[in-house]
Structure formats: structure tokens, C-alpha cells
Coordinates of C-alpha atoms in Angstrom, one line a residue:
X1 CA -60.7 -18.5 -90.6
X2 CA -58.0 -20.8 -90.3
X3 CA -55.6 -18.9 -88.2
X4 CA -58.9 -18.0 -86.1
X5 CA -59.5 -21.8 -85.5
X6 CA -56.0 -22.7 -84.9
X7 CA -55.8 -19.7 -82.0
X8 CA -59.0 -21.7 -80.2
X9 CA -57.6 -24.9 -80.4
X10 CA -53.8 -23.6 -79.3
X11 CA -55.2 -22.0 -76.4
X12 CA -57.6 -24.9 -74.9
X13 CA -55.9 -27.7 -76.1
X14 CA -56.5 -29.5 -72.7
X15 CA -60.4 -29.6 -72.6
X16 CA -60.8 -29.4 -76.7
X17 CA -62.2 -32.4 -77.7
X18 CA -61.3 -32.0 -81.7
X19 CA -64.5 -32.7 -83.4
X20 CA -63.9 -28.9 -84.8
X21 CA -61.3 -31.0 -87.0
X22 CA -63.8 -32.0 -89.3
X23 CA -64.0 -28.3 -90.8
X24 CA -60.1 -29.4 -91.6
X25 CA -60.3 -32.6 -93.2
X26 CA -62.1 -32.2 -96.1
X27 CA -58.8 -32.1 -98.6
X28 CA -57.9 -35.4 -98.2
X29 CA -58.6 -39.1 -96.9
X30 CA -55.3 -39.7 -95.7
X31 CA -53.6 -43.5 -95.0
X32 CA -52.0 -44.7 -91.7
X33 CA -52.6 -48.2 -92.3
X34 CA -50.4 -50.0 -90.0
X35 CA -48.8 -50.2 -86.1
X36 CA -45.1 -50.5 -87.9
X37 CA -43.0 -50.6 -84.6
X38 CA -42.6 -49.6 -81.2
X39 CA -40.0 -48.7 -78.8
X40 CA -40.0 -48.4 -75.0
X41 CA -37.6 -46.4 -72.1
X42 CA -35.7 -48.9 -70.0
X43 CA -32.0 -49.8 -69.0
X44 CA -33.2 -53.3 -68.1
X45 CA -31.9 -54.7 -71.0
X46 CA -30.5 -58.2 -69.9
X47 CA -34.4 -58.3 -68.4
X48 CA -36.1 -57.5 -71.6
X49 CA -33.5 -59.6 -73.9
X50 CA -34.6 -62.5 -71.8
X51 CA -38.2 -61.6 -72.3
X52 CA -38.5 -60.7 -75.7
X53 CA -36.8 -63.4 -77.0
X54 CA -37.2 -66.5 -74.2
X55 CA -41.1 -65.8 -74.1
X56 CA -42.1 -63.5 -76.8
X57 CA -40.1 -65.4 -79.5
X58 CA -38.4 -62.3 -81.1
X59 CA -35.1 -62.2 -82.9
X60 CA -32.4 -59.6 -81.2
X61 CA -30.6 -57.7 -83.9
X62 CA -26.7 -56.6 -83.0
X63 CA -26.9 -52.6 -83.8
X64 CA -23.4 -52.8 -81.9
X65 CA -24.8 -50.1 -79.3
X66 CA -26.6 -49.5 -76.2
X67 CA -30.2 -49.9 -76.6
X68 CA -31.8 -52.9 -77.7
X69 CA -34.0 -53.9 -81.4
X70 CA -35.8 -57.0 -82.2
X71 CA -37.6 -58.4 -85.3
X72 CA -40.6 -60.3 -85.8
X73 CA -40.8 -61.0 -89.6
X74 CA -39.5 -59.7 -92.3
X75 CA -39.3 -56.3 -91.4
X76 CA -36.2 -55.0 -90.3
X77 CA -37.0 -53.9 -86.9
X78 CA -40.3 -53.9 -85.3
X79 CA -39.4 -53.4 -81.1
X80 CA -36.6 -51.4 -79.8
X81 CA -35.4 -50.9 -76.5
X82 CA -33.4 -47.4 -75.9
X83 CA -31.0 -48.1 -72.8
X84 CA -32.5 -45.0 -71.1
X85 CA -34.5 -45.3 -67.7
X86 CA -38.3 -44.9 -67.6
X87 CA -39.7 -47.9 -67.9
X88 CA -42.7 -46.6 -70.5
X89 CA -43.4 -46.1 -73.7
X90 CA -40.7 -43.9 -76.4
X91 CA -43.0 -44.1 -79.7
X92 CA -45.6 -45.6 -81.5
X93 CA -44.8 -46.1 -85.0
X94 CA -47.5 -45.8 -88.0
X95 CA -47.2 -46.3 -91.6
X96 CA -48.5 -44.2 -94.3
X97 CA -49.3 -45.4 -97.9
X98 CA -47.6 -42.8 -99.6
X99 CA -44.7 -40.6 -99.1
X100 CA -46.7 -37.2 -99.1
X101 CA -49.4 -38.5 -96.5
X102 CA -46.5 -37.2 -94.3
X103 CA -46.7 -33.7 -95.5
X104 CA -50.8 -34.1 -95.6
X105 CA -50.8 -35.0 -91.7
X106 CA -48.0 -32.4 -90.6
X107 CA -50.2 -29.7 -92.5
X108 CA -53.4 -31.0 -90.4
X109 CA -51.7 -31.0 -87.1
X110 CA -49.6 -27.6 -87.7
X111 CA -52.8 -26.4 -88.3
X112 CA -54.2 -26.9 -84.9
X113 CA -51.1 -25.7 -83.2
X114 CA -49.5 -28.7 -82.8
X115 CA -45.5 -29.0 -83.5
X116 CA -44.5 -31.7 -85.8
X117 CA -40.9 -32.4 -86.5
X118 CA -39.5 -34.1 -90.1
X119 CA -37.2 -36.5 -88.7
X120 CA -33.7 -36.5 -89.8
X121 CA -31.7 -39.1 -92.1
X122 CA -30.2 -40.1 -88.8
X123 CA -33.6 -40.7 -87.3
X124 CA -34.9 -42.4 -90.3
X125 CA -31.4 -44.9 -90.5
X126 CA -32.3 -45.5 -87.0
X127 CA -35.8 -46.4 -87.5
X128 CA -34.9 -48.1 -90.5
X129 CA -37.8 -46.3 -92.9
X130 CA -37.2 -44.0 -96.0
X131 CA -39.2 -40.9 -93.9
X132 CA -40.2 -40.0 -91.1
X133 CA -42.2 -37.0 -88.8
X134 CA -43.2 -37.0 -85.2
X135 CA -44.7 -35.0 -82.7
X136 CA -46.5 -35.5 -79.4
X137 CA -50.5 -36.6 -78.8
X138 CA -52.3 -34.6 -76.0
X139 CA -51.1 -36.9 -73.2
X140 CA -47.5 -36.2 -74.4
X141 CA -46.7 -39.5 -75.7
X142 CA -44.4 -39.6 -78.9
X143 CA -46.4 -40.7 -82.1
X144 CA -43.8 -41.3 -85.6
X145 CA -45.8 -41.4 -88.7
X146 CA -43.6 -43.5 -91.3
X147 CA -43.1 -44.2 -94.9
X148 CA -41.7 -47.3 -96.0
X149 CA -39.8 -49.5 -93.5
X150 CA -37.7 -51.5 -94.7
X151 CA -37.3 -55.5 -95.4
X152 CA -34.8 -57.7 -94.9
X153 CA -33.4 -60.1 -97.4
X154 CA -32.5 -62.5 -94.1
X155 CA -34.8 -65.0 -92.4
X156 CA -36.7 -64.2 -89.5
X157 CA -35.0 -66.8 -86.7
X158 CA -37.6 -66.8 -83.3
X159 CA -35.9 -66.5 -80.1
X160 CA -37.8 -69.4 -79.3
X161 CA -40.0 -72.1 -81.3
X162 CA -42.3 -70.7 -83.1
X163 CA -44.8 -71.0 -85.8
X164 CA -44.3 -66.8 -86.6
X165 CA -46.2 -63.6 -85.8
X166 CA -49.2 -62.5 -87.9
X167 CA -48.0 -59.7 -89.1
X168 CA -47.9 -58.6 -92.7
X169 CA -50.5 -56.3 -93.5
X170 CA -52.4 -56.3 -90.3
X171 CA -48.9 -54.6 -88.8
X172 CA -47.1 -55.5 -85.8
X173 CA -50.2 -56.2 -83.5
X174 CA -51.9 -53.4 -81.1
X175 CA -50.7 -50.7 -78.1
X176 CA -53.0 -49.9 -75.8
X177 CA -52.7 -46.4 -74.1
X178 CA -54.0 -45.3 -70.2
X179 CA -55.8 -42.5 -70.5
X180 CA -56.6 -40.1 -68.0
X181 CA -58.9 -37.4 -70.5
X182 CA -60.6 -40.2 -72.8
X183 CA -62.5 -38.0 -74.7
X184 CA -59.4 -35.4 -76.0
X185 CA -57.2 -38.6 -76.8
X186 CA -60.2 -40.2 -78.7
X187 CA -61.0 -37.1 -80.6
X188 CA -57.4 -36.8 -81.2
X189 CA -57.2 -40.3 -82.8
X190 CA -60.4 -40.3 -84.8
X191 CA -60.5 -36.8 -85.8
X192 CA -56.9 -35.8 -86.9
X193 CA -55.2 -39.3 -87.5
X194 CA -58.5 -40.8 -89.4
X195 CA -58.1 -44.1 -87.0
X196 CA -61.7 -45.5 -87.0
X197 CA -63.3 -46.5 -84.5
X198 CA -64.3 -50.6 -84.0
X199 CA -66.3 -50.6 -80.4
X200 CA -66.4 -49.5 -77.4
X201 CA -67.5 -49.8 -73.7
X202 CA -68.2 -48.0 -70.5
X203 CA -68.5 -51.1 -67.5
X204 CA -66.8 -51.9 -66.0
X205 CA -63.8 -49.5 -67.3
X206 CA -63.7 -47.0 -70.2
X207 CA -62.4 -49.2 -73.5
X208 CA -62.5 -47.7 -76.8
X209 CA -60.9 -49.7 -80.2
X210 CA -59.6 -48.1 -83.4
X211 CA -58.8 -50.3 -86.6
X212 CA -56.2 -48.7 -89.2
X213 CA -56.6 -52.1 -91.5
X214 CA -58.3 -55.4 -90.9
X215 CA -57.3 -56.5 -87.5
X216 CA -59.9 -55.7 -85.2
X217 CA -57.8 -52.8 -83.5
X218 CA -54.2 -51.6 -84.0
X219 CA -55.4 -49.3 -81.1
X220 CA -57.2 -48.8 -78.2
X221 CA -57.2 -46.4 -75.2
X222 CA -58.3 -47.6 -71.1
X223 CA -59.8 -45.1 -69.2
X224 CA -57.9 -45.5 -66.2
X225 CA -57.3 -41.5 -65.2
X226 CA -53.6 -42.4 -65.6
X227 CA -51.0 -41.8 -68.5
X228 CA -48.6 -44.0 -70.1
X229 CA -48.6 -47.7 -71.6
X230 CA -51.2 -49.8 -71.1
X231 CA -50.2 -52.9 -72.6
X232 CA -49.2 -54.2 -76.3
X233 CA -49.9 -57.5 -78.3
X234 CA -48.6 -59.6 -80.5
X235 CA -50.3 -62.2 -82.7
X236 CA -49.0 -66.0 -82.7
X237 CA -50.4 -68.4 -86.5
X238 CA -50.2 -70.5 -83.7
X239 CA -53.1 -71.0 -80.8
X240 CA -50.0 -73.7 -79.3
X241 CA -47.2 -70.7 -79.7
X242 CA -49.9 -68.8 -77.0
X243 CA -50.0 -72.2 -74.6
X244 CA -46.3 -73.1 -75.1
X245 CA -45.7 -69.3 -74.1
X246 CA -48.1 -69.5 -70.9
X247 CA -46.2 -72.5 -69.6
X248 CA -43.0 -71.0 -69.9
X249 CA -44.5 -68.5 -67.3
X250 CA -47.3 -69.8 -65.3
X251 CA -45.5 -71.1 -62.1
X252 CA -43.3 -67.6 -61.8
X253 CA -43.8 -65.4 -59.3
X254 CA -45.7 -62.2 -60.6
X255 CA -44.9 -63.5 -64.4
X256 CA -48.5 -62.8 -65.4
X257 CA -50.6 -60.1 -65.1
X258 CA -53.8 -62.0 -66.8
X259 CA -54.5 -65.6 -67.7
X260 CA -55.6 -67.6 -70.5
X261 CA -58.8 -65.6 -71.7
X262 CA -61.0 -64.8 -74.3
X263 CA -61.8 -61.3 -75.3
X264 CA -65.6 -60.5 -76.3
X265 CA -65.1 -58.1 -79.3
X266 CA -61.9 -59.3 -81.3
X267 CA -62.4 -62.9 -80.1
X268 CA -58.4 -63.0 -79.2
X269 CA -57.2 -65.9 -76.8
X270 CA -54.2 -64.7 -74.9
X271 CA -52.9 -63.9 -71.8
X272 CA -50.8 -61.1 -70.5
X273 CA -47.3 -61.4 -69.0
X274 CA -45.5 -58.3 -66.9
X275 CA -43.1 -56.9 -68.8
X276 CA -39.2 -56.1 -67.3
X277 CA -41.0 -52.3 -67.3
X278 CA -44.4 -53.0 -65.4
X279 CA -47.0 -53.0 -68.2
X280 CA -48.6 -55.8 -70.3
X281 CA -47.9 -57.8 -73.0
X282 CA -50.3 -59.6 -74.5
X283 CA -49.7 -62.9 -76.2
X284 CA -52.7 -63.7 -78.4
X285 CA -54.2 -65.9 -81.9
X286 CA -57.2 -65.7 -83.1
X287 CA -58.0 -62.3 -83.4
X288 CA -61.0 -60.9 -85.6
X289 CA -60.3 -59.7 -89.5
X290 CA -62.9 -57.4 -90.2
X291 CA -63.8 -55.4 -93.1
X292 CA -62.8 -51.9 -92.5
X293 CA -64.8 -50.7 -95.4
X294 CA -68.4 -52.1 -94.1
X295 CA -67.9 -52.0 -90.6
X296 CA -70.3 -50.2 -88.1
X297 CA -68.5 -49.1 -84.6
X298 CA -71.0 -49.6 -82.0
X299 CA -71.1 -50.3 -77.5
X300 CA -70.0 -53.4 -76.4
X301 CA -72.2 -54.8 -72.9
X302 CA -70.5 -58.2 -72.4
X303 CA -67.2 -56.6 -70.2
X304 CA -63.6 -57.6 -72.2
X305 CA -63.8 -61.7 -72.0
X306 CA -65.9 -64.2 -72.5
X307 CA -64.0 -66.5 -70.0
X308 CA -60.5 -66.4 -68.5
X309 CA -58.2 -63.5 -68.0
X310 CA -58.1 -63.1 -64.0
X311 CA -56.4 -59.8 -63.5
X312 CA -54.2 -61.0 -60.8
X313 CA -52.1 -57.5 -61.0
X314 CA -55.3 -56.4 -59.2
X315 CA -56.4 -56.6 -55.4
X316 CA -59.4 -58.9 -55.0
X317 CA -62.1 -56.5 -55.0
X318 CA -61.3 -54.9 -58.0
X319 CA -60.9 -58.6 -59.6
X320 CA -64.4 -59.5 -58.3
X321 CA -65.8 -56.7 -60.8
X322 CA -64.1 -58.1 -63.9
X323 CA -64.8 -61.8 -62.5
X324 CA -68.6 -61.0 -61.9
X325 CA -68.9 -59.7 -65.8
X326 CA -67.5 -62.9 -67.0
X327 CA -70.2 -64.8 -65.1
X328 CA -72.9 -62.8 -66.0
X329 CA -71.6 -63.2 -69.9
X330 CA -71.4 -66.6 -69.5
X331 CA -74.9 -67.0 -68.1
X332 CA -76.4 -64.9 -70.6
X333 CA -74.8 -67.6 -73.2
X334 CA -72.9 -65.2 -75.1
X335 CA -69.7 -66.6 -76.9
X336 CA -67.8 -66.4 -79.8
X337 CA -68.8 -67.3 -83.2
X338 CA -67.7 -71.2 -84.4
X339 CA -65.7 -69.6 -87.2
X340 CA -63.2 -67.1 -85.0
X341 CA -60.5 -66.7 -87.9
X342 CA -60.2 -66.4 -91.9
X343 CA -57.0 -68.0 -93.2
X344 CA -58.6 -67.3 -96.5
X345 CA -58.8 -64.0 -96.1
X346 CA -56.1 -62.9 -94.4
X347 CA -54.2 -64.6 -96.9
X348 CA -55.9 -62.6 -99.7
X349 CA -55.2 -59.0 -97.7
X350 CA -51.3 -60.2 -97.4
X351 CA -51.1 -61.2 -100.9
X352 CA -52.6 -57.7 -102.1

């Protein structure tokens, strides 16, 4: 049965959309829990120095080689750079809870014909976790599953002033992929890497969002019709870290790709800078803790933002769409709730 279902899904792998995988997952609930790190393709590295420590407020790490890595907290490394051209993304890396979740997901994936490699003790030095697998999802980009990064006993020092990152158990923030087949990548996701599903919408662009924890998403796919990196965020304690941030950029030429905003669903108030590379990076506070265990994905109407977030990387028509949903939002009345945030208890989920 097994090798029969494995055959199907090796042979259309292009148009399958996965939900067979539910005949496989009945062994085990299995754990990704957090966005651990991620690394990109570029030789700009002056460029991205510059940005990831002058705007984002990262803290450059000296491997004493060619490519790039940066902290944010306490973890050891949490954004590298390779030194290769490419401009896009290398890897997204996900933590496990436990060691043999790693063997658990390489059985599920082998079993559907899809390679997964056990990363090396080189590989794992380099990524600075105690295990490691990888393989690639159906749009070819490089997903690491991890076990245990490690900490370091120094201080986090920003790059620039800075109240810190929310990090911790909500991981390093989101990545956002293009997607040109939405429906294969989002059965991939849900189906065979158990990432849940927080909302989704259809108008005025294809948006779904996956959770792994209690940030609103860790995850999220655009339905663009194009491959490659969409955007990724990062998470100020700090709504001033955000404006402070803004300023630094605001008045440079094709510095930002979006302005100040607020997003309808996880009630994040950012704005997006171009990176050195050409895609986003978001630079939010306030974002949503939900309760993974309770919550109920469902459509989103109200486009992505409540106000804000002019998508001046776009020509004016397309612009006009995005612009005409905000007004229609903000006529309807919809906003945010009062109570956006829950130091309380996202101090209790970092102190479990």
C-alpha cells in the first residue's frame, strides 16, 4: 500500500496536492515549533552588513570567512549570508522539540518520494544546532528541520539602539514565500510538515498564514505565479524601534518597498524596506499571540491592512487595488482590537 502510494505521489508530484498524506500521518503528531534561522544567496555583503545591522539592529558575528551571520538574541546565529550570487533565499530553518522528530519527518517525506538528507557534523557546526536534515519543498526551495540550536553565554549587542527582538519562543519572526502553485505548496506545508493554518484570503492576491507556536504566523505563502522570497519579518518590544527604523530610511531613494501600516489579521504595525537582494523585510511590533490550541483558521475579507502600507515597489494601477481595499476597510469601520498585545502572556509562553 505504501510503496503503491509513494509510486502516485513520485510520479505527479507537480499537480498532487498532498491531502493523500493524511492516510500517512496517523503515527505521530510531530513538533516544528519555531522559524530558528534563515539564510539568503548574495555577495553583497558590504550592502547587507550595512542593512542588517545600521537598520535592522542585528549583531554581525566574525566566523573569520566569506559569508556573512548575525544574531538577534541569545541564540547563536539567527541570519546568515553565504557570499554566493543569487540574491534569494538558501534555507529556512525549523526547530523540532525532540531529537527523533527528525527521523519521524524524514520517514514521512521518504515516504512520498521525497529525498531528505541527515546533515553532516560540518553542516550542523555551521548552523550551530546539535542535528540537522534537509531537503527541498515542491518549488525547490531548501527547508532544514533542526534540533537544538545553540545559546550563547555572551550578550546580544544591536547594531543599532534597540529595545531587542521578540523572539524567544515565538522564533525568529516569519518568511513569506511567492508561490506560483498555491495549492501544492499549501498542502505541502499543512499536510506533511503539520504547520496549521491561521487565515487566509483570496482579493486582492492569494495570502494564506501558518502558525508553528503562538505568533500569528511563522509562515505564509503569496500567490503571485512566481518562485522565490517574498519577504521576512522581524519583531521590535519596541513600537519606537519600528519608527526609529522608518526614519533611518524614509527620505532614500527606493529604501522602502511599503510604509508605515497596519495588517488586518495579526494586527502587526510595520513597514517594509528593500533588501541589498530585492525582497522585503518587514520591520514590525505588535503582532497577535494566539492560542494555537483553540484556534479556528478561517477567510479573511478586509485585504492585508487596516491603514498604511502603500506598495510603492508597485506601478500605480496595481497600488490603486491595494489602496481602494484600505478605503473600503476603513469605511466599513473595521479596525483592530484596543488590546493588540499580551505582555502577560507572552511572558508566561517564554518562561515555559
Amino acid at each position: 500500500f505504501y510503496l503503491t502510494i509513494k509510486n502516485i505521489i513520485r510520479d505527479n508530484i507537480p499537480k498532487y496536492n498532498f491531502n493523500l498524506m493524511l492516510i500517512l500521518k496517523g503515527f505521530a503528531k510531530m513538533a516544528i515549533n519555531a522559524l530558528s534561522y534563515l539564510g539568503v544567496h548574495s555577495d553583497k555583503l558590504e550592502d547587507w552588513k550595512d542593512f542588517s545591522c545600521k537598520l535592522l539592529g542585528m549583531q554581525s558575528i566574525d566566523q573569520g570567512n566569506k559569508n556573512l551571520s548575525f544574531r538577534m538574541d541569545n541564540q547563536k546565529q539567527r541570519f546568515t549570508v553565504s557570499g554566493e550570487p543569487g540574491d534569494t533565499v538558501a534555507f529556512i530553518g525549523w526547530e523540532v522539540e525532540n531529537n527523533s522528530d527528525l527521523d519521524l519527518y524524514a520517514g514521512r517525506l521518504d515516504a512520498v518520494g521525497i529525498k531528505v538528507n541527515r546533515g553532516s557534523k560540518n553542516l550542523s557546526d555551521k548552523r550551530f544546532v546539535e542535528d540537522i536534515i534537509f531537503f527541498n519543498d515542491p518549488s525547490d526551495n531548501r527547508v532544514e528541520l533542526v534540533y537544538k540550536p545553540m545559546v550563547d553565554d555572551n550578550s546580544f549587542i544591536p547594531g543599532r539602539p534597540i529595545s531587542g527582538f521578540k523572539t524567544g519562543v515565538c522564533g525568529l519572526g516569519h518568511a513569506v514565500l511567492h508561490a506560483a502553485n498555491m495549492k501544492v505548496l499549501v498542502s505541502f506545508y499543512k499536510d506533511l510538515l503539520d504547520f496549521k493554518v491561521s487565515d487566509y484570503s483570496i482579493n486582492p492576491i492569494p495570502l494564506y498564514f501558518f502558525h508553528v507556536n503562538g505568533r500569528h504566523h511563522s509562515f505564509a505563502l503569496v500567490g503571485s505565479n512566481k518562485i522565490g522570497f517574498h519577504h521576512f519579518m522581524v519583531e521590535y518590544k519596541n513600537l519606537d524601534d519600528v519608527g526609529q527604523g522608518f526614519d533611518l530610511v524614509q527620505h532614500k531613494e527606493d529604501a522602502v518597498a511599503y510604509t508605515l501600516g497596519r495588517h488586518t489579521n495579526d494586527y502587526m504595525t510595520s513597514f517594509y524596506a528593500n533588501s541589498p537582494s530585492g525582497f522585503f523585510v518587514e520591520n514590525g511590533w505588535g503582532g497577535r499571540i494566539i492560542d494555537p490550541e483553540t484556534w479556528v483558521p478561517h477567510e479573511i475579507n478586509e485585504g492585508p491592512s487596516f491603514w498604511g502600507h502603500e506598495r510603492l515597489h508597485l506601478p500605480e494601477e496595481q497600488r490603486k487595488i491595494f489602496r481602494d481595499k484600505r478605503l473600503e476597510t476603513s469605511t466599513l469601520g473595521k479596525q483592530a482590537p484596543l488590546l493588540i498585545d499580551c505582555p502577560w502572556l507572552y511572558e508566561k509562553l517564554n518562561n515555559k
